[in-house]
Each structure stands twice: as C-alpha cells, then as structure tokens.
PDB file of C-alpha atoms in Angstrom:
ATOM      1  CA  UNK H   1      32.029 -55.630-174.600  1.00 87.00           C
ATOM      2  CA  UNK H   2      34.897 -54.769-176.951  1.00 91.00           C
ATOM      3  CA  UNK H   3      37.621 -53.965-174.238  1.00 95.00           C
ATOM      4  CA  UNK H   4      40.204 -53.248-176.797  1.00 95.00           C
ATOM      5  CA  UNK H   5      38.168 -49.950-177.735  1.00 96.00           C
ATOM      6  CA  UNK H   6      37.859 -49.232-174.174  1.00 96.00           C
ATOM      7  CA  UNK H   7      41.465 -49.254-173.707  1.00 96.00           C
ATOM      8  CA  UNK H   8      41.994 -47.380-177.248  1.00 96.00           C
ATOM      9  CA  UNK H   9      39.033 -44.293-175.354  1.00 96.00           C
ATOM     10  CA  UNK H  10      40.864 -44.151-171.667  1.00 96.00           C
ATOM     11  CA  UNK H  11      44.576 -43.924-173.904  1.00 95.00           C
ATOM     12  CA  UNK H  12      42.841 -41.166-175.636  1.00 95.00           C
ATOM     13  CA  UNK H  13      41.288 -39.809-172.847  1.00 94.00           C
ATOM     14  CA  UNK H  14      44.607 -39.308-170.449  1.00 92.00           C
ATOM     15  CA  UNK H  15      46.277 -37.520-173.813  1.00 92.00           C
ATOM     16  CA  UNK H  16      43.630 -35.169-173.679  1.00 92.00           C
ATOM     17  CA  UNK H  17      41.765 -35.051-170.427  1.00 91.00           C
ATOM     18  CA  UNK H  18      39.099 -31.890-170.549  1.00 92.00           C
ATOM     19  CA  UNK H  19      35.932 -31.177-170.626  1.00 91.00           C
ATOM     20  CA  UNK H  20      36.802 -29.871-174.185  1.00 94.00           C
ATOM     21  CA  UNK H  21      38.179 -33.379-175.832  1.00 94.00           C
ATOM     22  CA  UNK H  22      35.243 -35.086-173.837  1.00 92.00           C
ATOM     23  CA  UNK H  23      32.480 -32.920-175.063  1.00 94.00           C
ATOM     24  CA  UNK H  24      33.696 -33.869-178.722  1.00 94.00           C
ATOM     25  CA  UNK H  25      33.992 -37.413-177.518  1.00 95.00           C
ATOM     26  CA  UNK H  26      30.918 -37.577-175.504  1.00 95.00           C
ATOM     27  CA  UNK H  27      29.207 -39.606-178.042  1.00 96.00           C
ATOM     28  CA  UNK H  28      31.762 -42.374-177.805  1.00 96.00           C
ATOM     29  CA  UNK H  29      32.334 -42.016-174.231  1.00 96.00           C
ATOM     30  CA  UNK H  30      28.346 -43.108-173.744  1.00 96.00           C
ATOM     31  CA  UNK H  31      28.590 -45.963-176.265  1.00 96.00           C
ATOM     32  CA  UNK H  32      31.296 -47.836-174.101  1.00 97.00           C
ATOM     33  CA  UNK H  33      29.845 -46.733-170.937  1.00 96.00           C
ATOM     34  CA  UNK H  34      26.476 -48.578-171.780  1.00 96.00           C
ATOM     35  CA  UNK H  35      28.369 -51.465-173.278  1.00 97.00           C
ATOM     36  CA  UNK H  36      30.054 -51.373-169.953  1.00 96.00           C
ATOM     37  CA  UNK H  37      26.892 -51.210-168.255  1.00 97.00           C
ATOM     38  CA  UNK H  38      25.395 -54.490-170.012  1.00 97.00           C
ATOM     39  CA  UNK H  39      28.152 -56.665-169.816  1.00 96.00           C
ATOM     40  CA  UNK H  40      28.219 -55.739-165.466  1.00 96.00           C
ATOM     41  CA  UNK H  41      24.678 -56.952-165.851  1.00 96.00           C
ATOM     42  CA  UNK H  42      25.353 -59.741-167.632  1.00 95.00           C
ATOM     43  CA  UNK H  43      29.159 -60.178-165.207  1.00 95.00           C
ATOM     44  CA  UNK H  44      26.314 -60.086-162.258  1.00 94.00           C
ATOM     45  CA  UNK H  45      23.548 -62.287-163.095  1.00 94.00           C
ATOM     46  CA  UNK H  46      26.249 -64.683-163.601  1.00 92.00           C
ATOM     47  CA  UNK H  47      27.492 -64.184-160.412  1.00 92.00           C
ATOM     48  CA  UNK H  48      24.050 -64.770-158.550  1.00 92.00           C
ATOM     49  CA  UNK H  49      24.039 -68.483-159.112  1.00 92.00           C
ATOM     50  CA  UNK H  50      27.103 -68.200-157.203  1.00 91.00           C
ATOM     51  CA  UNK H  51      25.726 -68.473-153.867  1.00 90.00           C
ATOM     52  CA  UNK H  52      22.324 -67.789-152.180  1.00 88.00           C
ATOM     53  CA  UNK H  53      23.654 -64.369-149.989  1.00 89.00           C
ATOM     54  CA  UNK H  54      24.574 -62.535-153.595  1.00 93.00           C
ATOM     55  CA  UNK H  55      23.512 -58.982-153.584  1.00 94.00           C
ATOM     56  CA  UNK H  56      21.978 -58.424-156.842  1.00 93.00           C
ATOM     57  CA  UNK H  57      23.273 -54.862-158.213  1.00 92.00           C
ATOM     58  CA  UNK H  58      22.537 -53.586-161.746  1.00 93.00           C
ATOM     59  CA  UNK H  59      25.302 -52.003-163.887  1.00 93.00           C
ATOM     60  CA  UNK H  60      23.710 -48.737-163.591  1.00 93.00           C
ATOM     61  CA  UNK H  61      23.474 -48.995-159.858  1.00 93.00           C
ATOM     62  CA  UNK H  62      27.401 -50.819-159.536  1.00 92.00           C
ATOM     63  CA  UNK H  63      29.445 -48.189-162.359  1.00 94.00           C
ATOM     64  CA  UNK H  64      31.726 -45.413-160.965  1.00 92.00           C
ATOM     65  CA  UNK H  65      31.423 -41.942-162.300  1.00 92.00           C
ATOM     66  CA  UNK H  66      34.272 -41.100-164.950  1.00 91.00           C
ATOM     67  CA  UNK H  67      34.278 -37.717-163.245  1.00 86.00           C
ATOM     68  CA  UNK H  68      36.975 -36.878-160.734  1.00 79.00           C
ATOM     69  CA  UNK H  69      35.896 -34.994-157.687  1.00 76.00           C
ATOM     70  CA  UNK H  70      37.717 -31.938-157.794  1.00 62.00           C
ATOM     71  CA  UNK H  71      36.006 -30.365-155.068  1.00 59.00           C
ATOM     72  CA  UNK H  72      37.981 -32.326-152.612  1.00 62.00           C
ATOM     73  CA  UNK H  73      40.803 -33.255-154.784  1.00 63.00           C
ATOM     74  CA  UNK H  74      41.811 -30.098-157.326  1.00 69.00           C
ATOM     75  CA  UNK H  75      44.415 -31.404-158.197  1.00 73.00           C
ATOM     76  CA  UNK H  76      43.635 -34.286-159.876  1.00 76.00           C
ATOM     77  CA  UNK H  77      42.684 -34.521-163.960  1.00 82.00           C
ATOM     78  CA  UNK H  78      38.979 -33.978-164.515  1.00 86.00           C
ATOM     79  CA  UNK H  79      38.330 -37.618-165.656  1.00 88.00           C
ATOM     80  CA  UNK H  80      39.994 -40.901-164.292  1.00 90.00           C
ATOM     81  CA  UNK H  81      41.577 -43.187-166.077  1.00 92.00           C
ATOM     82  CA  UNK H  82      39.617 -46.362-165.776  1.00 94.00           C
ATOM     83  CA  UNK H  83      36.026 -47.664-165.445  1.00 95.00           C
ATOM     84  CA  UNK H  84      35.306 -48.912-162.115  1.00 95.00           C
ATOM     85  CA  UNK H  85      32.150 -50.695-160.754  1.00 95.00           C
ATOM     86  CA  UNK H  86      31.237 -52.222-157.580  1.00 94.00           C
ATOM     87  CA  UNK H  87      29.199 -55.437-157.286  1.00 94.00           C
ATOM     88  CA  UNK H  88      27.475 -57.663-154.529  1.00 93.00           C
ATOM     89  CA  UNK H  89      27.353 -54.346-152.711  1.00 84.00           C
ATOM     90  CA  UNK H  90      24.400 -54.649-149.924  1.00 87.00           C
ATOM     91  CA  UNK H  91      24.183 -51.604-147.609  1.00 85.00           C
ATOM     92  CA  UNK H  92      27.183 -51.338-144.864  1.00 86.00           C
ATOM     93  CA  UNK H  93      29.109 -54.421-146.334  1.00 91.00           C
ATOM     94  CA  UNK H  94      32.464 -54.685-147.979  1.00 92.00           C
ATOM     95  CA  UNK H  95      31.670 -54.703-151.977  1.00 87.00           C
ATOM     96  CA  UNK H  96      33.866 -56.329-154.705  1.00 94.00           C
ATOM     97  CA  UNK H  97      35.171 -53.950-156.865  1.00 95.00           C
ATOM     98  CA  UNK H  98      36.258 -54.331-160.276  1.00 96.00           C
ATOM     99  CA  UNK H  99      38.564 -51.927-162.357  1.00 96.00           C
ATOM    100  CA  UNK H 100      39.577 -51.977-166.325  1.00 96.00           C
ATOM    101  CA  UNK H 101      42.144 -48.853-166.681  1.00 94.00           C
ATOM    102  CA  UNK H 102      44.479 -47.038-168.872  1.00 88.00           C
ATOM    103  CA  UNK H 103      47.271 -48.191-166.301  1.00 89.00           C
ATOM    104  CA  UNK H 104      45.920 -50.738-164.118  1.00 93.00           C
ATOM    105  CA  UNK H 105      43.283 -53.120-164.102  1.00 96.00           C
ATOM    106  CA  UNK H 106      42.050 -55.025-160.467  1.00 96.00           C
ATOM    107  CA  UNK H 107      39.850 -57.180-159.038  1.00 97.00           C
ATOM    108  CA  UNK H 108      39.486 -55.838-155.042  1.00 96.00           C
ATOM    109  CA  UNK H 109      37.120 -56.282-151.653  1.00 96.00           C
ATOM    110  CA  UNK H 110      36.694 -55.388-148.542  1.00 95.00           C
ATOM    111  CA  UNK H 111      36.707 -51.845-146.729  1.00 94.00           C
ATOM    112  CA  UNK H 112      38.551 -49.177-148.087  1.00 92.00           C
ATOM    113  CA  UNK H 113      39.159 -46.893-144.451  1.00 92.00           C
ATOM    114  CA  UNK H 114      35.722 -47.491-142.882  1.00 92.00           C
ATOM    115  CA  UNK H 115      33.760 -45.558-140.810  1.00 92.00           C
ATOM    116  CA  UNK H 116      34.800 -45.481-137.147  1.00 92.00           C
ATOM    117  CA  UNK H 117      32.269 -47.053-136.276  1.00 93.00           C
ATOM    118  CA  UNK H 118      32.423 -50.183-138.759  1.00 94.00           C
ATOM    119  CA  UNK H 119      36.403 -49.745-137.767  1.00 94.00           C
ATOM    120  CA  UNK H 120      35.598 -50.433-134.753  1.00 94.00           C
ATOM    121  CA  UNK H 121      33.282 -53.703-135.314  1.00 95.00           C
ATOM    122  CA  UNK H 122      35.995 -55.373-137.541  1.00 94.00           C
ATOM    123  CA  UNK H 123      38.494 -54.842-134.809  1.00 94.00           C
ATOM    124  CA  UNK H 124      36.299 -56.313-132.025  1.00 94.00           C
ATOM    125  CA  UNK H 125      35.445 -59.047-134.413  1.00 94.00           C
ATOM    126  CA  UNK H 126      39.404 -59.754-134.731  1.00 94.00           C
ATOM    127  CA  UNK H 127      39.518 -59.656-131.254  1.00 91.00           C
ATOM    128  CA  UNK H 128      36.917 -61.986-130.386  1.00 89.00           C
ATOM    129  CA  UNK H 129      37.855 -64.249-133.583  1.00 91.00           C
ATOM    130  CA  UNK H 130      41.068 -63.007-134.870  1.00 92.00           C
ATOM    131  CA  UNK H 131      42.418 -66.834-135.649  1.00 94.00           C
ATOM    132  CA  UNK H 132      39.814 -67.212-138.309  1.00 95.00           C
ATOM    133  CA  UNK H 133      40.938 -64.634-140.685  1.00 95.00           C
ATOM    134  CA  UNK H 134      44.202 -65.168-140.246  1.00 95.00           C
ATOM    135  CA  UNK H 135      43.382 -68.703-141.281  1.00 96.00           C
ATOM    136  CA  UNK H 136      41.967 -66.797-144.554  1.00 96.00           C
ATOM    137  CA  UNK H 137      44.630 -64.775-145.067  1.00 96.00           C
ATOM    138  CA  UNK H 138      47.123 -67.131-144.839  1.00 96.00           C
ATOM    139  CA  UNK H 139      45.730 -69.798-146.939  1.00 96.00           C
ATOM    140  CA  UNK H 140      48.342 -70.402-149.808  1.00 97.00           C
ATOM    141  CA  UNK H 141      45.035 -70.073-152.859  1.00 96.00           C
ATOM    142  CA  UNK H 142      44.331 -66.389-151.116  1.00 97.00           C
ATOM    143  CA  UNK H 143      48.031 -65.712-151.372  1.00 96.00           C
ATOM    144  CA  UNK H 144      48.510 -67.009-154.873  1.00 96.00           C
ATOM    145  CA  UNK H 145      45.603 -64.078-155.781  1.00 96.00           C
ATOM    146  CA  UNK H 146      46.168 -61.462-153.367  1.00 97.00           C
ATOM    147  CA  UNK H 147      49.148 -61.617-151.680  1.00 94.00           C
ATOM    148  CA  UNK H 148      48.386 -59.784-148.097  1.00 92.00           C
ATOM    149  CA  UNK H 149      45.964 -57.016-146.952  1.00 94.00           C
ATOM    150  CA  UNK H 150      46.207 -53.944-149.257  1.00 93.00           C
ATOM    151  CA  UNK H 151      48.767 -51.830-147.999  1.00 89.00           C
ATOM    152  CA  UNK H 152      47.535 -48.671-146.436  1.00 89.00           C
ATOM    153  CA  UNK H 153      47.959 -46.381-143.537  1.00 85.00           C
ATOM    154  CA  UNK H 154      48.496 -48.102-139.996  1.00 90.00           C
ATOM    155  CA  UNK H 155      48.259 -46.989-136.558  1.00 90.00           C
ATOM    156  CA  UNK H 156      51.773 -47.157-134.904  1.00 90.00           C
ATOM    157  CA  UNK H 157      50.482 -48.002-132.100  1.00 88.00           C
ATOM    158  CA  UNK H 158      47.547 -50.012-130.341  1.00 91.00           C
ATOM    159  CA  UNK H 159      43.832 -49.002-131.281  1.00 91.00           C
ATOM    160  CA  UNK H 160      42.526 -47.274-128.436  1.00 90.00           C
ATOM    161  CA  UNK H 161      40.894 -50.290-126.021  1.00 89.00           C
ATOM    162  CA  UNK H 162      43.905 -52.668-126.876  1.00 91.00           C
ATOM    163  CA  UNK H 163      47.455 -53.385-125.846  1.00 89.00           C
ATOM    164  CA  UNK H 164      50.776 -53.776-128.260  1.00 90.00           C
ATOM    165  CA  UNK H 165      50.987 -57.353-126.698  1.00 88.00           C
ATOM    166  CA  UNK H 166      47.792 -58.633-128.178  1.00 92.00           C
ATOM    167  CA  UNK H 167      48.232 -62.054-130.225  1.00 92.00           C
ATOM    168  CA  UNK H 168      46.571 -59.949-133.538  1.00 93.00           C
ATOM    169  CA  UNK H 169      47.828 -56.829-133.124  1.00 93.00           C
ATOM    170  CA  UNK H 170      49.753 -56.569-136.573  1.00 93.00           C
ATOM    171  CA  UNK H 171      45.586 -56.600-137.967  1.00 94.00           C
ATOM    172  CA  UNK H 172      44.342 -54.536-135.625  1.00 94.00           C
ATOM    173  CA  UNK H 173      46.701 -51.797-136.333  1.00 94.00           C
ATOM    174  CA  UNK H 174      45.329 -52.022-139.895  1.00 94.00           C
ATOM    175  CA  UNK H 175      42.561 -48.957-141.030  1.00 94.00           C
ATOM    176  CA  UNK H 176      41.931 -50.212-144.317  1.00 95.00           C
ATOM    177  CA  UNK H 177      40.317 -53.986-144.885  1.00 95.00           C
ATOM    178  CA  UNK H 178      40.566 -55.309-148.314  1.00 96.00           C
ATOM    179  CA  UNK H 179      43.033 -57.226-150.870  1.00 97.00           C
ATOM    180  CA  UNK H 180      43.237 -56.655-154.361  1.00 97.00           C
ATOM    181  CA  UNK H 181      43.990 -58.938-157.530  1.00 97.00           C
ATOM    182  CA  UNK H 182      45.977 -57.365-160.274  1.00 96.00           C
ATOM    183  CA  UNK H 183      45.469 -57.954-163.304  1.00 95.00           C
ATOM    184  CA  UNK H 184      47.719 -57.623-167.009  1.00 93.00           C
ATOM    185  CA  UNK H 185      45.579 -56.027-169.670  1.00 93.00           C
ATOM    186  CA  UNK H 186      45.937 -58.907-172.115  1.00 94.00           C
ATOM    187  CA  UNK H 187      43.915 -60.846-169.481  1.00 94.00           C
ATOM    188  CA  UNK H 188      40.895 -58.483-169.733  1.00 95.00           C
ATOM    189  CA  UNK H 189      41.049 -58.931-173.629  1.00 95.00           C
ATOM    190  CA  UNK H 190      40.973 -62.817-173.497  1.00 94.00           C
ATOM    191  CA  UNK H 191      37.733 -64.801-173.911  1.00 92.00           C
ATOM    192  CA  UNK H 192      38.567 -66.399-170.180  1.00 93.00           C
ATOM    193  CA  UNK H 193      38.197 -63.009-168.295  1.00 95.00           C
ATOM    194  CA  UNK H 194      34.543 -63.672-166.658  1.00 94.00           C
ATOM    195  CA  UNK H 195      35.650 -67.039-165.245  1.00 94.00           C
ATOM    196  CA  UNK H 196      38.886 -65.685-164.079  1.00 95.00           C
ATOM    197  CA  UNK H 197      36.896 -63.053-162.428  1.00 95.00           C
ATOM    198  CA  UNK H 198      34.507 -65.876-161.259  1.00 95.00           C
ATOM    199  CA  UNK H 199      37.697 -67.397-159.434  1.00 95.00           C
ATOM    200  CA  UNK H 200      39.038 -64.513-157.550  1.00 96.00           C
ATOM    201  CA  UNK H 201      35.438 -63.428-156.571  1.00 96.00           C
ATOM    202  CA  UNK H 202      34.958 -66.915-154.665  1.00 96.00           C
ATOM    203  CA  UNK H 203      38.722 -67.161-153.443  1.00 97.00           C
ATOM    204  CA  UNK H 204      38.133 -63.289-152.148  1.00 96.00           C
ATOM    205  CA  UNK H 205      34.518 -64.280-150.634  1.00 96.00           C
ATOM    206  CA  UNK H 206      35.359 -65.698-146.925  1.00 96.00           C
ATOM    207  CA  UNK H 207      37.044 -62.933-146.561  1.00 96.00           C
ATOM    208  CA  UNK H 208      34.511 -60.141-147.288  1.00 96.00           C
ATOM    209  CA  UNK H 209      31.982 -62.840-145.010  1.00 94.00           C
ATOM    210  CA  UNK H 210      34.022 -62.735-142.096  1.00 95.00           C
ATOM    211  CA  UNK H 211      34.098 -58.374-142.914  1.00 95.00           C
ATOM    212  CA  UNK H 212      30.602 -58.417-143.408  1.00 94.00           C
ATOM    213  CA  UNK H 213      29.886 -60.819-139.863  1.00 92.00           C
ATOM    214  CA  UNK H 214      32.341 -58.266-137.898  1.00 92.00           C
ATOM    215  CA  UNK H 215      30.821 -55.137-139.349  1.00 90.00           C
ATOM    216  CA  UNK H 216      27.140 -56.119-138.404  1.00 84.00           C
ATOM    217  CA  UNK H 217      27.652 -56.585-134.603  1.00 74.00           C
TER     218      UNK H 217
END
C-alpha cells in the first residue's frame, strides 16, 4: 500500500470535494481503495495469530464508506477526509478502528455512545467490577498509548440506578467507552507501521475484553 499516494488523493480530495472532482477521479479513488482493501486483509490475517478470540473480518467487510451521510448531517462535505476501517469486529462488541486521514490518523476501540441497552451492561459491569478497569486504565503502558478514556459527553449527574457517592462514579458518568492512539503521518509512511499497530492493538485489548465481558451480560 503506497500511503504517500493516499495522502497525495485525500489532499486532493478536501481541495475539491464533489461529486464532480470525484467522478473525474473515480478511477484513482478505486485503485487506492482496493489497495486499501488488501493490505486490511493482509493487516488482519496478521492479526489472527494474535490470539485465539480474533474476529476474522475481511477488508471489504472492515472499510468505511468515503461517502458522508448527508441525510443526517447536511452540513458536512460530501466525502470525508480519511479512510477508516474497523477490525476484530464480532457482532455487539467494541471493534478496533483504524484511521489514515488528510488531518489525522488513529488507532481507537471500544464503544463509541452505545446503545442503552449495552450502556447499561458496561455500567453494571463497572459496578460489579469497576476496580479491574481502572487497573487497565491506569496502567502506565495504556497511558503511554492512550492517555485516558476518549473525551466525550458525560452525564452531570448519577446514571439513573446509582448515587454521586459511588467509589466509580467518575466512569459511570461516562456515555462513550473507548481510547484512541494518535498517530503523526510520517509514522504511517514508515516500514514499522504494522508492528506499531500490532503494539497498540494488544496494549488496547484488555480493555475492549473487559467491554466486550460487560456488554454480554
């Protein structure tokens, strides 16, 4: 995967993002998105020997659309800025997400504002176990890679069956689940970047267990 060209596209891209420029592009747009697609199937059948619990998922099956929705957000451009792809992605579990943009790229897990219902499993499972992800969160390898919890909306108060006072409230409070790795683009380009992404991937993975044990009760 040449990820210099894909940088040299998405640059393009955000000068000139229509359906217009993309139409006359659409030839080079499909070239890097199956190069994309081969090198996530190559990024994910080296991350099966991992461990025995990895959920297989093709490149096909893991890539983002390019597409914004502007159904439910107008106001956005018509094409994003980055190819994204989610891998190790079983049904109702918290995936591990990998982005290569114009502006950013990331390594991220976990659940991004889950259903009430799984919101409500990963709470109980704090409640019932809180100490052991604070153990992961707090380990000084998770916050070399991700620093804290992704920073999202929080309740101000208590979730509705617990009290201010409670020993892991600050986590309960929390409606999103999931850290996230940055990433400088020069790191994408280097020969390393599959065994970097092989390190945050297995520092990351305790975490998404413990998700995946809460959200399945």
């Amino acid at each position: 995967m040449d990820f210099s060209e894909l940088f040299d596209f998405l640059t393009q891209l955000q000068k000139n993002n229509s359906k217009e420029w993309m139409d006359v592009n659409r030839k080079w747009y499909r070239t890097l998105r199956n190069e994309f697609v081969v090198w996530l199937d190559d990024l994910d059948l080296t991350m099966s020997h991992l461990h025995n619990d990895y959920y297989p998922t093709p490149g096909k099956k893991g890539i983002n659309r390019i597409n914004n929705n502007l159904m439910f957000h107008p106001h956005k451009p018509v094409y994003k800025d980055h190819f994204g792809a989610g891998l190790d992605k079983a049904p109702n579990t918290a995936d591990f997400y990998i982005e290569v943009g114009e502006k950013q790229c990331l390594l991220a897990g976990g659940f991004w504002r889950p259903d009430p219902k799984t919101l409500r499993s990963i709470r109980d499972g704090i409640d019932y176990n809180g100490e052991e992800l604070q153990e992961i969160l707090d380990r000084p390898s998770f916050k070399e890679l991700f620093g804290s919890l992704y920073e999202d909306e929080k309740l101000t108060n208590a979730p509705k069956g617990f009290t201010n006072d409670h020993p892991h409230i600050d986590l309960l409070r929390n409606k999103t689940f999931a850290v996230v790795h940055e990433m400088k683009r020069e790191e994408v380009l280097q020969d390393d970047f599959k065994e970097k992404i092989k390190i945050v991937y297995l520092e990351m993975l305790p975490f998404r267990r413990y998700l995946n044990n809460a959200a399945s009760v």
